[in-house]
mmCIF file of C-alpha atoms and ligand atoms in Angstrom:
data_model
loop_
_atom_site.group_PDB
_atom_site.id
_atom_site.type_symbol
_atom_site.label_atom_id
_atom_site.label_comp_id
_atom_site.label_asym_id
_atom_site.label_seq_id
_atom_site.Cartn_x
_atom_site.Cartn_y
_atom_site.Cartn_z
ATOM 1 C CA MET I 155 -28.148 -0.982 -8.905
ATOM 2 C CA ASN I 156 -25.559 -3.121 -7.103
ATOM 3 C CA GLN I 157 -22.430 -3.983 -9.108
ATOM 4 C CA PRO I 158 -20.712 -6.727 -7.073
ATOM 5 C CA ILE I 159 -17.084 -7.335 -7.959
ATOM 6 C CA ILE I 160 -14.897 -10.123 -6.598
ATOM 7 C CA VAL I 161 -11.624 -8.534 -5.480
ATOM 8 C CA LEU I 162 -8.629 -10.844 -4.997
ATOM 9 C CA ASN I 163 -5.196 -10.114 -3.586
ATOM 10 C CA CYS I 164 -3.100 -13.270 -3.833
ATOM 11 C CA GLY I 165 0.120 -13.363 -1.808
ATOM 12 C CA SER I 166 2.681 -16.153 -1.670
ATOM 13 C CA SER I 167 0.850 -17.972 1.138
ATOM 14 C CA SER I 168 -2.424 -16.072 1.417
ATOM 15 C CA ILE I 169 -5.443 -14.866 -0.533
ATOM 16 C CA LYS I 170 -7.359 -11.786 0.587
ATOM 17 C CA PHE I 171 -10.803 -11.820 -0.973
ATOM 18 C CA ALA I 172 -13.846 -9.581 -0.930
ATOM 19 C CA ILE I 173 -17.051 -8.818 -2.735
ATOM 20 C CA ILE I 174 -17.193 -5.066 -3.196
ATOM 21 C CA ASP I 175 -20.115 -3.116 -4.565
ATOM 22 C CA ALA I 176 -18.344 -0.954 -7.162
ATOM 23 C CA THR I 177 -21.041 1.727 -6.877
ATOM 24 C CA ASN I 178 -20.350 2.613 -3.226
ATOM 25 C CA GLY I 179 -17.328 0.591 -2.015
ATOM 26 C CA ASP I 180 -19.333 -1.473 0.493
ATOM 27 C CA ALA I 181 -17.944 -4.953 1.214
ATOM 28 C CA THR I 182 -20.687 -7.577 1.457
ATOM 29 C CA LEU I 183 -18.046 -10.234 2.088
ATOM 30 C CA SER I 184 -14.387 -10.038 3.075
ATOM 31 C CA GLY I 185 -11.983 -12.711 4.128
ATOM 32 C CA LEU I 186 -8.518 -14.170 4.227
ATOM 33 C CA ALA I 187 -7.181 -17.613 3.340
ATOM 34 C CA GLU I 188 -3.843 -17.892 5.102
ATOM 35 C CA ASN I 189 -0.915 -20.246 5.704
ATOM 36 C CA LEU I 190 -1.498 -21.808 2.271
ATOM 37 C CA GLY I 191 0.891 -24.681 1.643
ATOM 38 C CA ASN I 192 1.184 -25.303 5.417
ATOM 39 C CA HIS I 193 -0.482 -27.826 7.700
ATOM 40 C CA ASP I 194 -2.531 -25.074 9.377
ATOM 41 C CA ALA I 195 -3.991 -23.513 6.210
ATOM 42 C CA ARG I 196 -7.309 -21.873 7.103
ATOM 43 C CA ILE I 197 -9.868 -19.446 5.842
ATOM 44 C CA LYS I 198 -11.726 -16.757 7.807
ATOM 45 C CA TYR I 199 -14.355 -14.381 6.520
ATOM 46 C CA LYS I 200 -16.946 -11.807 7.495
ATOM 47 C CA SER I 201 -20.344 -11.331 5.939
ATOM 48 C CA GLY I 202 -23.483 -9.508 7.100
ATOM 49 C CA GLY I 203 -21.810 -8.602 10.414
ATOM 50 C CA ASN I 204 -21.033 -12.284 11.205
ATOM 51 C CA LYS I 205 -17.644 -13.968 11.360
ATOM 52 C CA TYR I 206 -17.014 -17.451 9.933
ATOM 53 C CA GLU I 207 -14.186 -19.938 9.620
ATOM 54 C CA ALA I 208 -14.036 -22.635 6.966
ATOM 55 C CA ASP I 209 -11.778 -25.654 6.879
ATOM 56 C CA LEU I 210 -9.141 -25.992 4.227
ATOM 57 C CA PRO I 211 -7.516 -29.322 3.421
ATOM 58 C CA GLU I 212 -4.061 -29.749 4.993
ATOM 59 C CA ASN I 213 -1.381 -28.029 2.824
ATOM 60 C CA ALA I 214 -4.137 -26.428 0.721
ATOM 61 C CA ASP I 215 -2.701 -24.472 -2.208
ATOM 62 C CA HIS I 216 -4.112 -21.413 -4.010
ATOM 63 C CA LYS I 217 -6.220 -23.597 -6.266
ATOM 64 C CA SER I 218 -8.003 -25.497 -3.507
ATOM 65 C CA ALA I 219 -8.406 -22.310 -1.418
ATOM 66 C CA LEU I 220 -10.002 -20.573 -4.415
ATOM 67 C CA GLY I 221 -12.333 -23.565 -4.802
ATOM 68 C CA VAL I 222 -13.565 -22.966 -1.232
ATOM 69 C CA ILE I 223 -13.763 -19.190 -1.806
ATOM 70 C CA GLN I 224 -15.792 -19.896 -4.958
ATOM 71 C CA SER I 225 -18.382 -21.869 -2.958
ATOM 72 C CA ILE I 226 -18.511 -19.195 -0.224
ATOM 73 C CA ILE I 227 -19.217 -16.601 -2.948
ATOM 74 C CA LYS I 228 -21.780 -18.806 -4.736
ATOM 75 C CA GLU I 229 -23.677 -19.349 -1.441
ATOM 76 C CA ARG I 230 -24.208 -15.586 -1.301
ATOM 77 C CA ASN I 231 -26.094 -15.496 -4.606
ATOM 78 C CA CYS I 232 -24.722 -12.055 -5.342
ATOM 79 C CA SER I 233 -24.130 -12.440 -9.115
ATOM 80 C CA PRO I 234 -20.658 -10.882 -9.382
ATOM 81 C CA VAL I 235 -19.951 -9.112 -12.679
ATOM 82 C CA ALA I 236 -16.138 -9.341 -12.746
ATOM 83 C CA VAL I 237 -13.028 -10.355 -10.835
ATOM 84 C CA GLY I 238 -10.476 -7.632 -10.010
ATOM 85 C CA HIS I 239 -6.930 -8.739 -9.142
ATOM 86 C CA ARG I 240 -4.382 -6.677 -7.274
ATOM 87 C CA VAL I 241 -1.088 -7.162 -9.110
ATOM 88 C CA VAL I 242 1.931 -5.713 -7.355
ATOM 89 C CA HIS I 243 4.324 -5.025 -10.219
ATOM 90 C CA GLY I 244 3.334 -3.858 -13.672
ATOM 91 C CA GLY I 245 6.824 -2.638 -14.612
ATOM 92 C CA GLU I 246 6.718 -0.072 -17.406
ATOM 93 C CA ALA I 247 4.263 -2.161 -19.405
ATOM 94 C CA PHE I 248 1.129 -1.042 -17.553
ATOM 95 C CA THR I 249 0.108 2.557 -16.927
ATOM 96 C CA ARG I 250 -3.460 1.599 -16.082
ATOM 97 C CA SER I 251 -5.667 -1.384 -15.225
ATOM 98 C CA VAL I 252 -6.303 -3.912 -18.012
ATOM 99 C CA LEU I 253 -8.577 -6.774 -18.978
ATOM 100 C CA ILE I 254 -6.495 -9.923 -18.523
ATOM 101 C CA THR I 255 -5.487 -11.715 -21.727
ATOM 102 C CA ASP I 256 -2.738 -14.245 -22.424
ATOM 103 C CA GLU I 257 -0.442 -11.346 -23.408
ATOM 104 C CA VAL I 258 -1.147 -9.584 -20.103
ATOM 105 C CA LYS I 259 -0.348 -12.771 -18.175
ATOM 106 C CA GLN I 260 2.904 -13.077 -20.116
ATOM 107 C CA ALA I 261 3.821 -9.458 -19.283
ATOM 108 C CA ILE I 262 3.124 -10.086 -15.564
ATOM 109 C CA GLU I 263 5.365 -13.144 -15.751
ATOM 110 C CA ASP I 264 8.060 -11.139 -17.545
ATOM 111 C CA THR I 265 8.047 -8.649 -14.651
ATOM 112 C CA ALA I 266 8.288 -11.363 -11.970
ATOM 113 C CA HIS I 267 12.044 -10.895 -11.432
ATOM 114 C CA MET I 268 11.277 -7.416 -10.034
ATOM 115 C CA ALA I 269 8.690 -8.708 -7.534
ATOM 116 C CA PRO I 270 9.664 -12.351 -6.965
ATOM 117 C CA LEU I 271 7.497 -12.739 -3.861
ATOM 118 C CA HIS I 272 4.420 -11.118 -5.360
ATOM 119 C CA ASN I 273 3.976 -11.393 -9.126
ATOM 120 C CA PRO I 274 4.171 -15.220 -9.352
ATOM 121 C CA ALA I 275 1.546 -15.445 -6.573
ATOM 122 C CA ASN I 276 -0.622 -12.838 -8.314
ATOM 123 C CA LEU I 277 -0.360 -14.829 -11.544
ATOM 124 C CA ALA I 278 -1.191 -18.110 -9.822
ATOM 125 C CA GLY I 279 -4.254 -16.382 -8.359
ATOM 126 C CA ILE I 280 -5.323 -15.131 -11.785
ATOM 127 C CA GLU I 281 -5.026 -18.607 -13.316
ATOM 128 C CA CYS I 282 -6.965 -20.247 -10.481
ATOM 129 C CA ALA I 283 -9.650 -17.538 -10.632
ATOM 130 C CA GLN I 284 -9.999 -17.998 -14.395
ATOM 131 C CA GLU I 285 -10.747 -21.666 -13.725
ATOM 132 C CA ALA I 286 -13.037 -20.969 -10.768
ATOM 133 C CA PHE I 287 -14.991 -18.156 -12.476
ATOM 134 C CA PRO I 288 -14.651 -18.878 -16.224
ATOM 135 C CA GLU I 289 -17.763 -16.844 -17.055
ATOM 136 C CA LEU I 290 -16.415 -13.606 -15.539
ATOM 137 C CA PRO I 291 -14.045 -11.034 -17.051
ATOM 138 C CA GLN I 292 -10.808 -10.805 -15.058
ATOM 139 C CA ILE I 293 -9.084 -7.455 -14.600
ATOM 140 C CA ALA I 294 -5.574 -6.680 -13.344
ATOM 141 C CA VAL I 295 -5.045 -3.525 -11.256
ATOM 142 C CA PHE I 296 -1.372 -2.684 -10.741
ATOM 143 C CA ASP I 297 0.170 -1.170 -7.603
ATOM 144 C CA THR I 298 2.754 0.553 -9.771
ATOM 145 C CA ALA I 299 0.463 2.005 -12.472
ATOM 146 C CA PHE I 300 -0.309 5.301 -10.673
ATOM 147 C CA PHE I 301 3.416 6.105 -10.690
ATOM 148 C CA GLN I 302 4.014 5.689 -14.405
ATOM 149 C CA SER I 303 3.479 9.472 -14.621
ATOM 150 C CA LEU I 304 6.737 10.095 -12.719
ATOM 151 C CA PRO I 305 9.186 12.158 -14.809
ATOM 152 C CA GLN I 306 12.564 10.568 -15.583
ATOM 153 C CA LYS I 307 14.331 12.903 -13.157
ATOM 154 C CA ALA I 308 12.255 11.356 -10.346
ATOM 155 C CA PHE I 309 12.569 7.703 -11.343
ATOM 156 C CA ILE I 310 16.170 7.432 -12.560
ATOM 157 C CA TYR I 311 18.753 6.440 -9.935
ATOM 158 C CA ALA I 312 22.194 8.067 -10.159
ATOM 159 C CA ILE I 313 23.880 4.812 -11.160
ATOM 160 C CA PRO I 314 24.997 3.795 -14.680
ATOM 161 C CA TYR I 315 22.086 4.457 -17.025
ATOM 162 C CA LYS I 316 22.599 1.122 -18.790
ATOM 163 C CA LEU I 317 21.277 -0.647 -15.660
ATOM 164 C CA TYR I 318 17.941 1.010 -16.309
ATOM 165 C CA LYS I 319 18.016 0.016 -19.961
ATOM 166 C CA GLN I 320 19.275 -3.536 -19.429
ATOM 167 C CA HIS I 321 17.596 -4.508 -16.167
ATOM 168 C CA GLY I 322 14.756 -2.016 -15.686
ATOM 169 C CA ILE I 323 16.374 -0.678 -12.498
ATOM 170 C CA ARG I 324 14.485 2.531 -11.656
ATOM 171 C CA ARG I 325 11.959 3.794 -9.145
ATOM 172 C CA TYR I 326 8.525 2.192 -9.670
ATOM 173 C CA GLY I 327 6.579 3.072 -6.505
ATOM 174 C CA PHE I 328 3.910 0.961 -4.801
ATOM 175 C CA HIS I 329 0.588 1.479 -2.927
ATOM 176 C CA GLY I 330 -0.696 3.244 -6.074
ATOM 177 C CA SER I 331 -4.368 2.362 -5.524
ATOM 178 C CA SER I 332 -4.293 3.868 -2.036
ATOM 179 C CA HIS I 333 -2.630 7.138 -3.092
ATOM 180 C CA LEU I 334 -5.060 7.387 -6.022
ATOM 181 C CA PHE I 335 -8.094 6.774 -3.795
ATOM 182 C CA VAL I 336 -7.251 9.282 -1.070
ATOM 183 C CA SER I 337 -6.136 11.959 -3.540
ATOM 184 C CA GLN I 338 -9.486 11.695 -5.334
ATOM 185 C CA ARG I 339 -11.342 11.939 -2.004
ATOM 186 C CA ALA I 340 -9.272 14.971 -1.017
ATOM 187 C CA ALA I 341 -10.020 16.640 -4.382
ATOM 188 C CA ASN I 342 -13.740 16.189 -3.641
ATOM 189 C CA LEU I 343 -13.262 17.678 -0.190
ATOM 190 C CA VAL I 344 -11.579 20.819 -1.569
ATOM 191 C CA SER I 345 -14.238 20.949 -4.357
ATOM 192 C CA LYS I 346 -11.718 20.944 -7.208
ATOM 193 C CA SER I 347 -11.094 18.677 -10.141
ATOM 194 C CA ILE I 348 -8.264 16.251 -9.324
ATOM 195 C CA THR I 349 -6.402 17.594 -12.377
ATOM 196 C CA GLN I 350 -6.159 20.972 -10.635
ATOM 197 C CA CYS I 351 -4.903 19.619 -7.312
ATOM 198 C CA ASN I 352 -1.413 19.554 -5.824
ATOM 199 C CA MET I 353 -1.124 17.214 -2.845
ATOM 200 C CA ILE I 354 1.107 15.141 -0.643
ATOM 201 C CA THR I 355 -0.400 11.802 0.371
ATOM 202 C CA ALA I 356 1.157 9.647 3.113
ATOM 203 C CA HIS I 357 0.137 5.973 3.321
ATOM 204 C CA LEU I 358 1.362 4.764 6.718
ATOM 205 C CA GLY I 359 0.643 1.113 7.446
ATOM 206 C CA ASN I 360 3.047 -1.770 7.990
ATOM 207 C CA GLY I 361 4.498 -0.595 4.674
ATOM 208 C CA CYS I 362 4.771 3.191 4.368
ATOM 209 C CA SER I 363 5.014 5.477 1.370
ATOM 210 C CA ILE I 364 4.532 9.115 0.506
ATOM 211 C CA THR I 365 3.624 10.579 -2.864
ATOM 212 C CA ALA I 366 3.897 14.050 -4.364
ATOM 213 C CA ILE I 367 0.997 14.814 -6.711
ATOM 214 C CA LYS I 368 0.905 17.764 -9.102
ATOM 215 C CA ASN I 369 -2.192 18.494 -11.169
ATOM 216 C CA GLY I 370 -3.567 15.107 -10.135
ATOM 217 C CA ARG I 371 -0.567 13.107 -11.353
ATOM 218 C CA ALA I 372 2.109 11.447 -9.234
ATOM 219 C CA ILE I 373 5.430 13.277 -9.733
ATOM 220 C CA ASP I 374 7.467 11.504 -7.053
ATOM 221 C CA THR I 375 7.074 8.741 -4.486
ATOM 222 C CA SER I 376 9.216 7.241 -1.756
ATOM 223 C CA LEU I 377 9.111 3.493 -2.520
ATOM 224 C CA GLY I 378 11.594 2.587 -5.213
ATOM 225 C CA PHE I 379 12.668 -0.371 -7.314
ATOM 226 C CA THR I 380 11.346 -2.502 -4.447
ATOM 227 C CA PRO I 381 9.110 -1.570 -1.509
ATOM 228 C CA LEU I 382 12.154 -1.008 0.766
ATOM 229 C CA GLU I 383 13.163 2.578 0.013
ATOM 230 C CA GLY I 384 12.011 5.784 1.655
ATOM 231 C CA LEU I 385 10.174 6.093 4.944
ATOM 232 C CA VAL I 386 10.797 4.069 8.096
ATOM 233 C CA MET I 387 8.289 1.175 8.084
ATOM 234 C CA GLY I 388 7.165 -1.527 10.519
ATOM 235 C CA THR I 389 10.094 -3.855 9.793
ATOM 236 C CA ARG I 390 11.672 -2.231 6.698
ATOM 237 C CA CYS I 391 14.519 0.265 6.994
ATOM 238 C CA GLY I 392 13.646 2.739 4.224
ATOM 239 C CA ASP I 393 16.527 5.040 3.217
ATOM 240 C CA ILE I 394 19.990 4.055 4.432
ATOM 241 C CA ASP I 395 23.525 4.668 3.194
ATOM 242 C CA PRO I 396 23.656 2.487 0.032
ATOM 243 C CA SER I 397 27.078 1.158 1.023
ATOM 244 C CA LEU I 398 25.736 -0.513 4.181
ATOM 245 C CA PRO I 399 24.873 -3.864 2.512
ATOM 246 C CA ALA I 400 28.514 -4.164 1.327
ATOM 247 C CA VAL I 401 29.776 -3.227 4.813
ATOM 248 C CA LEU I 402 27.487 -5.817 6.421
ATOM 249 C CA ILE I 403 28.696 -8.489 3.979
ATOM 250 C CA ASN I 404 32.415 -7.637 3.850
ATOM 251 C CA GLN I 405 33.019 -6.538 7.437
ATOM 252 C CA CYS I 406 30.255 -8.019 9.582
ATOM 253 C CA GLY I 407 29.985 -11.507 8.068
ATOM 254 C CA TYR I 408 26.415 -11.392 6.786
ATOM 255 C CA THR I 409 25.399 -13.183 3.591
ATOM 256 C CA ALA I 410 23.488 -11.254 0.919
ATOM 257 C CA GLU I 411 20.367 -13.159 1.857
ATOM 258 C CA GLU I 412 20.780 -12.300 5.537
ATOM 259 C CA VAL I 413 21.195 -8.628 4.651
ATOM 260 C CA ASP I 414 17.982 -8.793 2.663
ATOM 261 C CA THR I 415 16.158 -10.311 5.645
ATOM 262 C CA LEU I 416 17.733 -7.793 8.048
ATOM 263 C CA LEU I 417 16.651 -4.774 6.015
ATOM 264 C CA ASN I 418 13.177 -6.076 5.146
ATOM 265 C CA LYS I 419 12.111 -7.965 8.256
ATOM 266 C CA GLN I 420 14.241 -6.892 11.235
ATOM 267 C CA SER I 421 14.609 -3.147 10.727
ATOM 268 C CA GLY I 422 12.279 -0.133 10.816
ATOM 269 C CA LEU I 423 10.247 0.441 13.989
ATOM 270 C CA LEU I 424 11.028 -3.110 15.131
ATOM 271 C CA GLY I 425 14.764 -2.775 14.566
ATOM 272 C CA ILE I 426 15.170 0.542 16.384
ATOM 273 C CA SER I 427 12.835 -0.262 19.284
ATOM 274 C CA GLN I 428 13.989 -3.894 19.650
ATOM 275 C CA LEU I 429 10.455 -4.355 20.865
ATOM 276 C CA SER I 430 7.721 -4.307 18.234
ATOM 277 C CA ASN I 431 6.730 -3.190 14.760
ATOM 278 C CA ASP I 432 3.302 -2.221 16.078
ATOM 279 C CA CYS I 433 2.912 1.523 16.422
ATOM 280 C CA ARG I 434 0.306 1.128 19.198
ATOM 281 C CA THR I 435 2.692 -0.909 21.366
ATOM 282 C CA LEU I 436 5.467 1.622 20.815
ATOM 283 C CA GLU I 437 3.229 4.541 21.755
ATOM 284 C CA GLU I 438 2.202 2.761 24.975
ATOM 285 C CA GLN I 439 5.780 1.838 25.831
ATOM 286 C CA ALA I 440 7.069 5.341 25.060
ATOM 287 C CA ILE I 441 4.525 6.783 27.506
ATOM 288 C CA ASN I 442 5.876 4.310 30.090
ATOM 289 C CA GLY I 443 9.356 5.716 29.527
ATOM 290 C CA ASN I 444 10.842 3.130 27.144
ATOM 291 C CA LYS I 445 13.595 5.106 25.401
ATOM 292 C CA HIS I 446 13.984 2.720 22.442
ATOM 293 C CA ALA I 447 10.265 2.905 21.704
ATOM 294 C CA GLN I 448 10.448 6.707 21.822
ATOM 295 C CA LEU I 449 13.506 6.750 19.569
ATOM 296 C CA ALA I 450 11.787 4.521 16.982
ATOM 297 C CA LEU I 451 8.773 6.868 16.895
ATOM 298 C CA ASP I 452 11.029 9.932 16.693
ATOM 299 C CA VAL I 453 13.031 8.532 13.753
ATOM 300 C CA PHE I 454 9.776 7.532 12.011
ATOM 301 C CA CYS I 455 8.309 11.048 12.353
ATOM 302 C CA TYR I 456 11.541 12.887 11.553
ATOM 303 C CA ARG I 457 12.037 10.936 8.303
ATOM 304 C CA LEU I 458 8.420 11.520 7.320
ATOM 305 C CA ALA I 459 8.698 15.249 8.060
ATOM 306 C CA LYS I 460 11.808 15.471 5.865
ATOM 307 C CA TYR I 461 9.938 13.809 2.988
ATOM 308 C CA ILE I 462 6.924 16.102 3.384
ATOM 309 C CA GLY I 463 9.254 19.105 3.367
ATOM 310 C CA SER I 464 11.061 17.952 0.234
ATOM 311 C CA TYR I 465 7.789 17.223 -1.548
ATOM 312 C CA MET I 466 6.493 20.693 -0.611
ATOM 313 C CA ALA I 467 9.405 21.998 -2.665
ATOM 314 C CA ILE I 468 8.368 20.155 -5.836
ATOM 315 C CA THR I 469 4.546 20.203 -5.829
ATOM 316 C CA GLY I 470 4.051 23.984 -5.926
ATOM 317 C CA LYS I 471 1.226 25.465 -3.863
ATOM 318 C CA LEU I 472 -0.497 22.640 -2.037
ATOM 319 C CA ASP I 473 -4.237 22.011 -1.943
ATOM 320 C CA ALA I 474 -4.012 19.330 0.752
ATOM 321 C CA ILE I 475 -1.856 16.913 2.725
ATOM 322 C CA VAL I 476 -3.438 13.522 3.405
ATOM 323 C CA PHE I 477 -2.739 10.840 6.010
ATOM 324 C CA THR I 478 -4.015 7.299 5.469
ATOM 325 C CA GLY I 479 -3.217 3.621 6.299
ATOM 326 C CA GLY I 480 -3.416 1.998 9.751
ATOM 327 C CA ILE I 481 -1.026 4.497 11.385
ATOM 328 C CA GLY I 482 -2.046 7.524 9.302
ATOM 329 C CA GLU I 483 -5.737 6.971 10.007
ATOM 330 C CA ASN I 484 -5.459 6.078 13.679
ATOM 331 C CA SER I 485 -2.410 7.587 15.340
ATOM 332 C CA ASP I 486 -3.075 11.149 16.485
ATOM 333 C CA TYR I 487 0.333 10.981 18.187
ATOM 334 C CA ILE I 488 2.252 10.351 14.940
ATOM 335 C CA ARG I 489 0.277 13.003 13.035
ATOM 336 C CA ALA I 490 0.859 15.640 15.730
ATOM 337 C CA ASN I 491 4.553 14.769 16.008
ATOM 338 C CA VAL I 492 5.165 14.935 12.221
ATOM 339 C CA LEU I 493 3.166 18.094 11.706
ATOM 340 C CA SER I 494 4.877 19.895 14.595
ATOM 341 C CA TYR I 495 7.798 20.393 12.177
ATOM 342 C CA PHE I 496 5.619 22.585 9.941
ATOM 343 C CA GLU I 497 4.385 25.394 12.177
ATOM 344 C CA HIS I 498 6.538 27.860 10.194
ATOM 345 C CA LEU I 499 5.003 26.536 6.949
ATOM 346 C CA GLY I 500 1.311 26.993 7.679
ATOM 347 C CA ILE I 501 0.333 23.947 9.717
ATOM 348 C CA LYS I 502 -0.876 24.112 13.302
ATOM 349 C CA VAL I 503 -2.683 20.971 14.381
ATOM 350 C CA SER I 504 -6.022 21.217 16.181
ATOM 351 C CA GLU I 505 -5.660 18.884 19.158
ATOM 352 C CA GLU I 506 -9.371 18.251 19.232
ATOM 353 C CA GLU I 507 -9.814 17.570 15.501
ATOM 354 C CA ASN I 508 -6.703 15.399 15.525
ATOM 355 C CA ARG I 509 -8.055 13.296 18.396
ATOM 356 C CA LYS I 510 -11.451 12.974 16.700
ATOM 357 C CA ALA I 511 -10.085 12.053 13.259
ATOM 358 C CA ARG I 512 -9.691 8.339 13.711
ATOM 359 C CA PHE I 513 -11.458 5.029 13.284
ATOM 360 C CA GLY I 514 -12.931 5.660 9.872
ATOM 361 C CA GLU I 515 -13.843 9.340 10.176
ATOM 362 C CA ILE I 516 -12.635 11.857 7.599
ATOM 363 C CA GLY I 517 -11.321 15.035 9.214
ATOM 364 C CA ASN I 518 -9.284 18.194 8.576
ATOM 365 C CA ILE I 519 -6.851 18.525 11.457
ATOM 366 C CA ASN I 520 -5.185 21.845 10.535
ATOM 367 C CA THR I 521 -6.349 25.083 12.156
ATOM 368 C CA LEU I 522 -4.723 27.115 9.340
ATOM 369 C CA PRO I 523 -5.949 27.355 5.697
ATOM 370 C CA LEU I 524 -4.048 24.384 4.163
ATOM 371 C CA PRO I 525 -6.297 21.319 4.661
ATOM 372 C CA VAL I 526 -4.552 18.347 6.318
ATOM 373 C CA TYR I 527 -6.960 15.444 5.948
ATOM 374 C CA VAL I 528 -7.184 12.062 7.604
ATOM 375 C CA ILE I 529 -8.888 9.825 5.021
ATOM 376 C CA PRO I 530 -9.461 6.068 5.424
ATOM 377 C CA THR I 531 -8.140 4.300 2.351
ATOM 378 C CA ASN I 532 -10.129 1.785 0.305
ATOM 379 C CA GLU I 533 -7.854 0.073 -2.209
ATOM 380 C CA GLU I 534 -10.441 -2.652 -2.853
ATOM 381 C CA TRP I 535 -12.905 -0.045 -4.086
ATOM 382 C CA VAL I 536 -10.353 1.286 -6.590
ATOM 383 C CA ILE I 537 -9.895 -2.279 -7.867
ATOM 384 C CA ALA I 538 -13.665 -2.863 -8.007
ATOM 385 C CA LYS I 539 -14.332 0.403 -9.895
ATOM 386 C CA ASP I 540 -11.629 -0.321 -12.482
ATOM 387 C CA ALA I 541 -12.868 -3.902 -12.871
ATOM 388 C CA LEU I 542 -16.418 -2.691 -13.493
ATOM 389 C CA LYS I 543 -15.259 -0.096 -16.024
ATOM 390 C CA LEU I 544 -13.233 -2.663 -17.994
ATOM 391 C CA ALA I 545 -15.838 -5.424 -17.756
ATOM 392 C CA LYS I 546 -18.453 -3.356 -19.580
HETATM 393 P P1 ADP X 893 -0.946 -3.047 6.217
HETATM 394 O O1 ADP X 893 0.149 -2.238 5.592
HETATM 395 O O2 ADP X 893 -0.497 -4.415 6.618
HETATM 396 O O3 ADP X 893 -2.264 -3.002 5.473
HETATM 397 P P2 ADP X 893 -2.288 -1.365 8.160
HETATM 398 O O4 ADP X 893 -2.615 -0.272 7.187
HETATM 399 O O5 ADP X 893 -3.397 -2.148 8.737
HETATM 400 O O6 ADP X 893 -1.174 -2.329 7.627
HETATM 401 O O7 ADP X 893 -1.486 -0.659 9.371
HETATM 402 C C1 ADP X 893 -0.906 -1.389 10.403
HETATM 403 C C2 ADP X 893 -0.272 -0.399 11.379
HETATM 404 O O8 ADP X 893 -1.289 0.479 11.890
HETATM 405 C C3 ADP X 893 0.380 -1.067 12.594
HETATM 406 O O9 ADP X 893 1.667 -0.497 12.828
HETATM 407 C C4 ADP X 893 -0.532 -0.674 13.728
HETATM 408 O O10 ADP X 893 0.183 -0.513 14.914
HETATM 409 C C5 ADP X 893 -1.042 0.681 13.262
HETATM 410 N N1 ADP X 893 -2.265 1.069 13.990
HETATM 411 C C6 ADP X 893 -3.497 0.526 13.894
HETATM 412 N N2 ADP X 893 -4.324 1.129 14.784
HETATM 413 C C7 ADP X 893 -3.587 2.064 15.459
HETATM 414 C C8 ADP X 893 -3.853 3.023 16.497
HETATM 415 N N3 ADP X 893 -5.061 3.131 17.046
HETATM 416 N N4 ADP X 893 -2.844 3.803 16.896
HETATM 417 C C9 ADP X 893 -1.614 3.697 16.378
HETATM 418 N N5 ADP X 893 -1.297 2.839 15.384
HETATM 419 C C10 ADP X 893 -2.268 2.024 14.934
#
């Protein structure tokens, strides 16, 4: 029996929406309301293989966009059973998904200082959805929840401990639903219970993160207090010398706000290549001899290889390594480059399997015994399954 769930991901100026069948992950509807609050606010969606666009009033806000989304959903007559919300930051309050109550909304608000761009938008989305779908249970699924299993030695920064106690400054990790989804798929593929599996999962999209999983639980992850730490990303720098912000402010004349923009929006693949944050463009340009494009790809792969190596040290014997996200699922070049560092550690990529494992196919690309899987992620399905479980 179909179990349609409305899945909402509300950003500061956008709402991603979908109707997902929680039994099999199929999307019967998916769409995006974007540029909310601007003159060119619009809404696009796909359903039954067709693409549509709907008008939004000028400067439409979340509330009016959700009104339009509500009528698009009602036209489909699909009788949704719950609404699942992606909430970026659950702090230490949430180790799993929860049915939304007034106390839960308060806790999301209390965590807003740690995700100022995301949590207020998530909360606004929840409040609008409660008005639009008052008859449906609303469930919050947190990006950070999967990482609440991290031991203190993995989440404490080596700065005064009181900053953790007073301000909650610690590693939280993000992309939890994606790492959870692909690790469960990989456990199925190796025919073991997830609780018996040690894995390294790499989510490589515009944002990138890598997670070490031991006995099914996350024991370390690369994103930190904010989604800026760790791997090289599309426009985010990942790990740098922590004194650089002070150098940029005190010696190079940047303001704190400019440093924030520099590290979040002008760095990563874009910053090194001075060309693009799009991995496809960089691969094309590198083939044409563009040295900056090649350097950006090399730094990306080298950093990732170092993380995989360090996580190999802490997981114990691995059952699988998994690549996912837009780059992880589609770039055979990046996978081959990263994995070339591991020939002495039991990984030799099959050129043919690596080329084939793209565009939605699951594949094992290692010729040696340790499975290295390419698994398309499906964060919406994780949200839909949790929403169904909690709605019952
Ligand atoms: P987001 O984090 O925004 O969800 P995605 O997971 O969609 O992002 O990943 C976007 C990234 O995937 C972009 O850098 C894009 O270049 C890359 N990508 C998509 N398709 C390919 C491909 N065929 N080859 C290389 N990179 C790809």
